[in-house]
PDB file of C-alpha atoms in Angstrom:
ATOM      1  CA  MET A   1     107.569 135.117  75.228  1.00  0.00           C
ATOM      2  CA  THR A   2     107.398 132.870  78.270  1.00  0.00           C
ATOM      3  CA  ARG A   3     109.668 129.934  77.656  1.00  0.00           C
ATOM      4  CA  THR A   4     108.885 126.447  78.925  1.00  0.00           C
ATOM      5  CA  PRO A   5     111.375 125.218  81.559  1.00  0.00           C
ATOM      6  CA  ILE A   6     113.001 121.848  80.896  1.00  0.00           C
ATOM      7  CA  ALA A   7     115.336 119.722  83.018  1.00  0.00           C
ATOM      8  CA  VAL A   8     117.937 117.532  81.297  1.00  0.00           C
ATOM      9  CA  LEU A   9     119.393 114.306  82.720  1.00  0.00           C
ATOM     10  CA  ILE A  10     122.709 112.984  81.373  1.00  0.00           C
ATOM     11  CA  SER A  11     125.325 110.318  82.049  1.00  0.00           C
ATOM     12  CA  GLY A  12     128.052 110.986  79.471  1.00  0.00           C
ATOM     13  CA  THR A  13     129.501 113.567  77.113  1.00  0.00           C
ATOM     14  CA  GLY A  14     126.283 115.524  76.781  1.00  0.00           C
ATOM     15  CA  SER A  15     126.142 115.836  72.993  1.00  0.00           C
ATOM     16  CA  ASN A  16     122.338 115.928  73.064  1.00  0.00           C
ATOM     17  CA  LEU A  17     122.452 118.441  75.918  1.00  0.00           C
ATOM     18  CA  ALA A  18     124.789 120.631  73.858  1.00  0.00           C
ATOM     19  CA  ALA A  19     122.317 120.522  70.953  1.00  0.00           C
ATOM     20  CA  LEU A  20     119.470 121.551  73.279  1.00  0.00           C
ATOM     21  CA  LEU A  21     121.562 124.402  74.700  1.00  0.00           C
ATOM     22  CA  ARG A  22     122.438 125.667  71.222  1.00  0.00           C
ATOM     23  CA  ALA A  23     118.771 125.658  70.308  1.00  0.00           C
ATOM     24  CA  SER A  24     117.764 127.397  73.533  1.00  0.00           C
ATOM     25  CA  ALA A  25     120.153 130.247  72.764  1.00  0.00           C
ATOM     26  CA  GLU A  26     117.978 131.224  69.789  1.00  0.00           C
ATOM     27  CA  PRO A  27     115.550 134.049  70.678  1.00  0.00           C
ATOM     28  CA  SER A  28     112.592 132.221  69.160  1.00  0.00           C
ATOM     29  CA  CYS A  29     113.210 128.987  71.079  1.00  0.00           C
ATOM     30  CA  PRO A  30     110.138 127.961  73.138  1.00  0.00           C
ATOM     31  CA  PHE A  31     112.142 126.232  75.895  1.00  0.00           C
ATOM     32  CA  VAL A  32     114.880 127.035  78.391  1.00  0.00           C
ATOM     33  CA  VAL A  33     117.114 124.546  80.229  1.00  0.00           C
ATOM     34  CA  VAL A  34     116.736 125.288  83.948  1.00  0.00           C
ATOM     35  CA  GLY A  35     118.992 122.557  85.310  1.00  0.00           C
ATOM     36  CA  VAL A  36     121.079 119.515  84.399  1.00  0.00           C
ATOM     37  CA  ILE A  37     121.369 116.433  86.590  1.00  0.00           C
ATOM     38  CA  ALA A  38     123.793 113.546  86.148  1.00  0.00           C
ATOM     39  CA  ASP A  39     124.140 110.194  87.871  1.00  0.00           C
ATOM     40  CA  ARG A  40     127.955 110.420  87.753  1.00  0.00           C
ATOM     41  CA  ASP A  41     130.692 113.006  87.189  1.00  0.00           C
ATOM     42  CA  ALA A  42     129.778 113.252  83.525  1.00  0.00           C
ATOM     43  CA  SER A  43     131.934 115.359  81.239  1.00  0.00           C
ATOM     44  CA  GLY A  44     128.764 116.702  79.654  1.00  0.00           C
ATOM     45  CA  LEU A  45     128.059 118.754  82.769  1.00  0.00           C
ATOM     46  CA  GLU A  46     130.621 121.240  81.460  1.00  0.00           C
ATOM     47  CA  HIS A  47     128.192 122.255  78.712  1.00  0.00           C
ATOM     48  CA  ALA A  48     125.731 123.380  81.378  1.00  0.00           C
ATOM     49  CA  ARG A  49     128.354 124.986  83.619  1.00  0.00           C
ATOM     50  CA  SER A  50     129.736 126.977  80.688  1.00  0.00           C
ATOM     51  CA  ALA A  51     126.231 128.266  80.045  1.00  0.00           C
ATOM     52  CA  GLY A  52     125.693 129.181  83.712  1.00  0.00           C
ATOM     53  CA  ILE A  53     123.017 126.520  84.210  1.00  0.00           C
ATOM     54  CA  PRO A  54     122.749 124.803  87.617  1.00  0.00           C
ATOM     55  CA  THR A  55     124.072 121.237  87.737  1.00  0.00           C
ATOM     56  CA  GLU A  56     123.840 118.427  90.252  1.00  0.00           C
ATOM     57  CA  VAL A  57     125.330 114.947  90.502  1.00  0.00           C
ATOM     58  CA  ILE A  58     123.211 112.298  92.215  1.00  0.00           C
ATOM     59  CA  ARG A  59     125.280 109.123  92.510  1.00  0.00           C
ATOM     60  CA  LEU A  60     123.664 105.809  93.269  1.00  0.00           C
ATOM     61  CA  ALA A  61     126.595 104.965  95.550  1.00  0.00           C
ATOM     62  CA  ASP A  62     125.757 107.936  97.787  1.00  0.00           C
ATOM     63  CA  HIS A  63     122.381 106.463  98.720  1.00  0.00           C
ATOM     64  CA  ALA A  64     121.340 103.542 100.878  1.00  0.00           C
ATOM     65  CA  ASP A  65     119.646 101.704  98.029  1.00  0.00           C
ATOM     66  CA  ARG A  66     118.091 102.170  94.625  1.00  0.00           C
ATOM     67  CA  ALA A  67     114.768 103.300  96.081  1.00  0.00           C
ATOM     68  CA  ALA A  68     116.501 106.062  98.052  1.00  0.00           C
ATOM     69  CA  TRP A  69     118.338 107.168  94.908  1.00  0.00           C
ATOM     70  CA  ASP A  70     115.053 107.209  92.968  1.00  0.00           C
ATOM     71  CA  ARG A  71     113.530 109.474  95.613  1.00  0.00           C
ATOM     72  CA  ALA A  72     116.552 111.787  95.627  1.00  0.00           C
ATOM     73  CA  LEU A  73     116.504 112.077  91.836  1.00  0.00           C
ATOM     74  CA  ALA A  74     112.798 112.878  91.783  1.00  0.00           C
ATOM     75  CA  ALA A  75     113.243 115.476  94.534  1.00  0.00           C
ATOM     76  CA  SER A  76     116.069 117.196  92.653  1.00  0.00           C
ATOM     77  CA  VAL A  77     114.152 117.305  89.391  1.00  0.00           C
ATOM     78  CA  THR A  78     111.043 118.597  91.175  1.00  0.00           C
ATOM     79  CA  ARG A  79     113.031 121.448  92.752  1.00  0.00           C
ATOM     80  CA  LEU A  80     113.856 122.701  89.259  1.00  0.00           C
ATOM     81  CA  GLU A  81     110.105 122.986  88.491  1.00  0.00           C
ATOM     82  CA  PRO A  82     110.385 121.846  84.874  1.00  0.00           C
ATOM     83  CA  GLN A  83     107.415 121.291  82.600  1.00  0.00           C
ATOM     84  CA  LEU A  84     109.337 118.678  80.622  1.00  0.00           C
ATOM     85  CA  VAL A  85     112.138 116.271  81.615  1.00  0.00           C
ATOM     86  CA  VAL A  86     114.545 115.219  78.865  1.00  0.00           C
ATOM     87  CA  LEU A  87     116.698 112.118  79.281  1.00  0.00           C
ATOM     88  CA  ALA A  88     119.651 112.928  77.031  1.00  0.00           C
ATOM     89  CA  GLY A  89     121.975 109.950  77.244  1.00  0.00           C
ATOM     90  CA  PHE A  90     120.859 109.123  80.791  1.00  0.00           C
ATOM     91  CA  MET A  91     121.908 105.521  81.334  1.00  0.00           C
ATOM     92  CA  LYS A  92     119.657 104.524  84.219  1.00  0.00           C
ATOM     93  CA  LEU A  93     115.997 103.611  84.207  1.00  0.00           C
ATOM     94  CA  VAL A  94     113.955 106.186  86.076  1.00  0.00           C
ATOM     95  CA  GLY A  95     111.959 104.874  89.007  1.00  0.00           C
ATOM     96  CA  PRO A  96     108.390 105.304  90.206  1.00  0.00           C
ATOM     97  CA  PRO A  97     108.989 108.589  92.106  1.00  0.00           C
ATOM     98  CA  LEU A  98     110.020 110.470  88.961  1.00  0.00           C
ATOM     99  CA  LEU A  99     107.394 108.747  86.812  1.00  0.00           C
ATOM    100  CA  ASP A 100     104.714 109.589  89.377  1.00  0.00           C
ATOM    101  CA  ALA A 101     105.768 113.245  89.511  1.00  0.00           C
ATOM    102  CA  PHE A 102     106.275 113.779  85.782  1.00  0.00           C
ATOM    103  CA  GLY A 103     104.310 111.021  84.060  1.00  0.00           C
ATOM    104  CA  GLY A 104     103.644 111.893  80.427  1.00  0.00           C
ATOM    105  CA  ARG A 105     106.242 114.673  80.594  1.00  0.00           C
ATOM    106  CA  ILE A 106     109.485 112.685  80.293  1.00  0.00           C
ATOM    107  CA  VAL A 107     111.114 111.992  76.925  1.00  0.00           C
ATOM    108  CA  ASN A 108     114.113 109.858  76.043  1.00  0.00           C
ATOM    109  CA  THR A 109     116.210 109.048  72.997  1.00  0.00           C
ATOM    110  CA  HIS A 110     117.250 105.595  71.814  1.00  0.00           C
ATOM    111  CA  PRO A 111     119.853 104.721  69.141  1.00  0.00           C
ATOM    112  CA  ALA A 112     117.683 102.319  67.150  1.00  0.00           C
ATOM    113  CA  LEU A 113     114.299 102.261  65.454  1.00  0.00           C
ATOM    114  CA  LEU A 114     112.089 101.062  68.275  1.00  0.00           C
ATOM    115  CA  PRO A 115     110.394  98.720  68.927  1.00  0.00           C
ATOM    116  CA  SER A 116     113.412  96.945  67.411  1.00  0.00           C
ATOM    117  CA  PHE A 117     116.550  96.622  69.534  1.00  0.00           C
ATOM    118  CA  PRO A 118     115.524  98.103  72.900  1.00  0.00           C
ATOM    119  CA  GLY A 119     117.894  98.178  75.855  1.00  0.00           C
ATOM    120  CA  ALA A 120     121.430  99.386  76.465  1.00  0.00           C
ATOM    121  CA  HIS A 121     123.024  97.935  73.302  1.00  0.00           C
ATOM    122  CA  GLY A 122     120.718  99.068  70.514  1.00  0.00           C
ATOM    123  CA  VAL A 123     123.546  99.853  68.078  1.00  0.00           C
ATOM    124  CA  ARG A 124     125.437  96.619  68.719  1.00  0.00           C
ATOM    125  CA  ASP A 125     122.256  94.553  68.478  1.00  0.00           C
ATOM    126  CA  ALA A 126     121.246  96.158  65.176  1.00  0.00           C
ATOM    127  CA  LEU A 127     124.653  95.396  63.666  1.00  0.00           C
ATOM    128  CA  ALA A 128     124.569  91.829  64.947  1.00  0.00           C
ATOM    129  CA  HIS A 129     121.153  91.348  63.372  1.00  0.00           C
ATOM    130  CA  GLY A 130     122.432  92.553  60.001  1.00  0.00           C
ATOM    131  CA  VAL A 131     119.828  95.258  59.386  1.00  0.00           C
ATOM    132  CA  LYS A 132     120.411  97.663  56.505  1.00  0.00           C
ATOM    133  CA  VAL A 133     118.705 100.593  58.227  1.00  0.00           C
ATOM    134  CA  SER A 134     118.776 101.623  61.865  1.00  0.00           C
ATOM    135  CA  GLY A 135     118.248 105.079  63.324  1.00  0.00           C
ATOM    136  CA  ALA A 136     117.159 107.085  66.326  1.00  0.00           C
ATOM    137  CA  THR A 137     113.879 107.231  68.232  1.00  0.00           C
ATOM    138  CA  VAL A 138     112.427 109.730  70.697  1.00  0.00           C
ATOM    139  CA  ILE A 139     109.874 108.227  73.064  1.00  0.00           C
ATOM    140  CA  GLU A 140     107.631 109.225  75.931  1.00  0.00           C
ATOM    141  CA  VAL A 141     109.072 107.406  78.942  1.00  0.00           C
ATOM    142  CA  ASP A 142     107.018 104.825  80.779  1.00  0.00           C
ATOM    143  CA  ALA A 143     107.894 102.168  83.362  1.00  0.00           C
ATOM    144  CA  GLY A 144     109.270  99.722  80.774  1.00  0.00           C
ATOM    145  CA  VAL A 145     112.599  99.517  78.977  1.00  0.00           C
ATOM    146  CA  ASP A 146     112.218 101.601  75.806  1.00  0.00           C
ATOM    147  CA  THR A 147     108.530 100.691  75.609  1.00  0.00           C
ATOM    148  CA  GLY A 148     107.009 104.184  75.717  1.00  0.00           C
ATOM    149  CA  ARG A 149     104.966 105.837  73.005  1.00  0.00           C
ATOM    150  CA  ILE A 150     107.075 106.695  69.963  1.00  0.00           C
ATOM    151  CA  LEU A 151     107.104 110.441  69.306  1.00  0.00           C
ATOM    152  CA  ALA A 152     109.525 110.625  66.370  1.00  0.00           C
ATOM    153  CA  GLN A 153     112.067 108.574  64.457  1.00  0.00           C
ATOM    154  CA  VAL A 154     114.781 109.159  61.885  1.00  0.00           C
ATOM    155  CA  PRO A 155     116.394 106.410  59.771  1.00  0.00           C
ATOM    156  CA  VAL A 156     120.155 105.989  59.426  1.00  0.00           C
ATOM    157  CA  GLU A 157     121.701 103.729  56.787  1.00  0.00           C
ATOM    158  CA  VAL A 158     123.875 100.884  58.050  1.00  0.00           C
ATOM    159  CA  ARG A 159     127.007 100.565  55.917  1.00  0.00           C
ATOM    160  CA  ALA A 160     128.799  97.285  55.251  1.00  0.00           C
ATOM    161  CA  GLU A 161     131.999  98.566  56.848  1.00  0.00           C
ATOM    162  CA  ASP A 162     130.354 100.042  59.940  1.00  0.00           C
ATOM    163  CA  THR A 163     131.797  99.406  63.368  1.00  0.00           C
ATOM    164  CA  GLU A 164     129.598  99.936  66.408  1.00  0.00           C
ATOM    165  CA  HIS A 165     131.373 103.261  67.018  1.00  0.00           C
ATOM    166  CA  ASP A 166     130.934 104.449  63.419  1.00  0.00           C
ATOM    167  CA  LEU A 167     127.234 103.666  63.333  1.00  0.00           C
ATOM    168  CA  HIS A 168     126.626 105.131  66.775  1.00  0.00           C
ATOM    169  CA  GLU A 169     128.309 108.398  65.784  1.00  0.00           C
ATOM    170  CA  ARG A 170     126.105 108.749  62.690  1.00  0.00           C
ATOM    171  CA  ILE A 171     123.013 107.909  64.737  1.00  0.00           C
ATOM    172  CA  LYS A 172     123.959 110.556  67.312  1.00  0.00           C
ATOM    173  CA  ALA A 173     124.365 113.115  64.519  1.00  0.00           C
ATOM    174  CA  ALA A 174     120.801 112.335  63.383  1.00  0.00           C
ATOM    175  CA  GLU A 175     119.440 112.025  66.914  1.00  0.00           C
ATOM    176  CA  GLN A 176     120.428 115.512  68.063  1.00  0.00           C
ATOM    177  CA  PRO A 177     118.311 117.547  65.618  1.00  0.00           C
ATOM    178  CA  LEU A 178     115.459 115.042  66.048  1.00  0.00           C
ATOM    179  CA  LEU A 179     115.461 115.527  69.829  1.00  0.00           C
ATOM    180  CA  VAL A 180     115.604 119.313  69.482  1.00  0.00           C
ATOM    181  CA  GLU A 181     112.690 119.232  67.029  1.00  0.00           C
ATOM    182  CA  VAL A 182     110.574 117.086  69.366  1.00  0.00           C
ATOM    183  CA  VAL A 183     111.340 119.227  72.422  1.00  0.00           C
ATOM    184  CA  ARG A 184     110.546 122.383  70.446  1.00  0.00           C
ATOM    185  CA  GLY A 185     107.225 120.924  69.393  1.00  0.00           C
ATOM    186  CA  LEU A 186     106.305 119.741  72.866  1.00  0.00           C
ATOM    187  CA  THR A 187     107.235 122.942  74.646  1.00  0.00           C
ATOM    188  CA  ALA A 188     105.470 125.073  72.067  1.00  0.00           C
ATOM    189  CA  GLY A 189     102.356 122.909  72.474  1.00  0.00           C
ATOM    190  CA  ARG A 190     102.266 122.144  68.754  1.00  0.00           C
ATOM    191  CA  GLN A 191     102.648 118.385  68.970  1.00  0.00           C
ATOM    192  CA  ASP A 192     100.292 115.716  70.227  1.00  0.00           C
ATOM    193  CA  GLY A 193     102.582 114.439  72.949  1.00  0.00           C
ATOM    194  CA  PRO A 194     103.540 114.950  76.568  1.00  0.00           C
ATOM    195  CA  ALA A 195     103.128 118.709  76.201  1.00  0.00           C
ATOM    196  CA  ALA A 196      99.414 118.177  75.825  1.00  0.00           C
ATOM    197  CA  THR A 197      99.421 118.390  79.613  1.00  0.00           C
ATOM    198  CA  LEU A 198     101.633 121.493  79.758  1.00  0.00           C
TER     199      LEU A 198
END
């Protein structure tokens, strides 16, 4: 079986990356992680290094401006020759160079039920609004902030005693299998999504 190459972009602990790597270790998995890129010295890079997967750190501070960083990121992803790019806790908006190169083939997760509570504080905003149900969303990335086409969602109950940390941890636990399921479907060509162009 020829497995579909995916690149994963992270900024933090890499819990979603770890879930993707566990899935990719299964013989029947339709995808393989060919490289992991971070925008900082993220602890999650260790998941990739332990698995022998190439890693790269592309810091904004190492480039003349944001446009130069956008070009460097796109160039690094392109060198990996992925068919799908997965933003797994990547905390920067991707710029036009990456969108131009991989439009329709970039997916991202968000810790809320979009279109509600977009942006960097989806969990905090949901709690502040007093909703009884939040959750996780996987979207196809476009040029907006969490405005792309929704590919899948999973609800997570909000409990009266929840702190932001508590709720976020439960959302992450639901988000990981959801992301793996979506990436499996896209890379196997079974889902009407970005992989329609694979």
